[in-house]
């Protein structure tokens, strides 16, 4: 998975809910997520072709790849 695409996907509400549910730790500033919990996150990944298209489109428009497409 392309890093810029992962950055975009990890911010989606569906994935954020899974992350929040998997966090451990009692301090608000010291939350952790285990490797098994991270690997268990479920998000339908686009094909690399779609990810590459988004990066190319963003580069041509001079935008950050992680910015949502309009």
XYZ file of C-alpha atoms in Angstrom:
70
model
C 0.000 0.000 0.000
C 1.313 3.426 -0.883
C 2.136 5.520 2.223
C 0.136 8.573 1.117
C -2.915 6.395 0.478
C -2.539 4.708 3.877
C -2.427 8.155 5.472
C -5.731 8.984 3.777
C -7.419 5.679 4.616
C -6.386 5.644 8.279
C -8.332 8.878 8.810
C -11.666 7.447 7.649
C -14.380 7.242 10.336
C -14.780 3.470 9.888
C -11.107 2.778 10.528
C -10.800 5.399 13.294
C -13.624 3.649 15.198
C -11.743 0.353 15.008
C -8.530 2.005 16.182
C -10.247 3.768 19.087
C -11.861 0.481 20.158
C -8.467 -1.272 20.135
C -6.498 1.294 22.133
C -5.114 0.351 25.522
C -3.660 2.443 28.325
C -5.241 4.617 30.976
C -3.610 7.973 30.275
C -5.155 10.039 27.453
C -1.655 10.900 26.212
C -0.275 7.354 26.407
C -2.676 5.272 24.330
C -1.248 2.193 22.619
C -2.390 -0.259 19.987
C -0.908 -3.738 19.809
C 0.530 -5.169 16.620
C -2.146 -7.922 16.477
C -4.879 -5.285 16.891
C -3.302 -3.139 14.174
C -3.066 -6.097 11.816
C -6.710 -6.992 12.552
C -8.040 -3.631 11.323
C -10.358 -4.108 8.367
C -10.600 -1.650 5.511
C -11.225 -2.422 1.891
C -8.056 -1.324 0.128
C -8.185 0.041 -3.362
C -5.991 -1.566 -5.890
C -2.514 -0.122 -6.303
C -3.625 1.242 -9.670
C -6.249 3.446 -7.983
C -3.740 4.549 -5.368
C -1.219 5.469 -8.055
C -3.908 7.349 -10.003
C -4.679 9.442 -6.928
C -1.014 10.250 -6.402
C -0.539 11.255 -10.024
C -3.687 13.359 -9.975
C -2.589 15.102 -6.791
C 0.898 15.719 -8.163
C -0.528 17.224 -11.348
C -2.778 19.484 -9.292
C 0.047 20.351 -6.893
C -1.829 18.938 -3.928
C -0.884 16.750 -1.011
C -1.697 13.107 -1.854
C -3.375 12.620 1.522
C -5.922 15.366 0.849
C -9.397 14.022 0.012
C -10.243 14.133 -3.668
C -12.936 16.642 -4.631
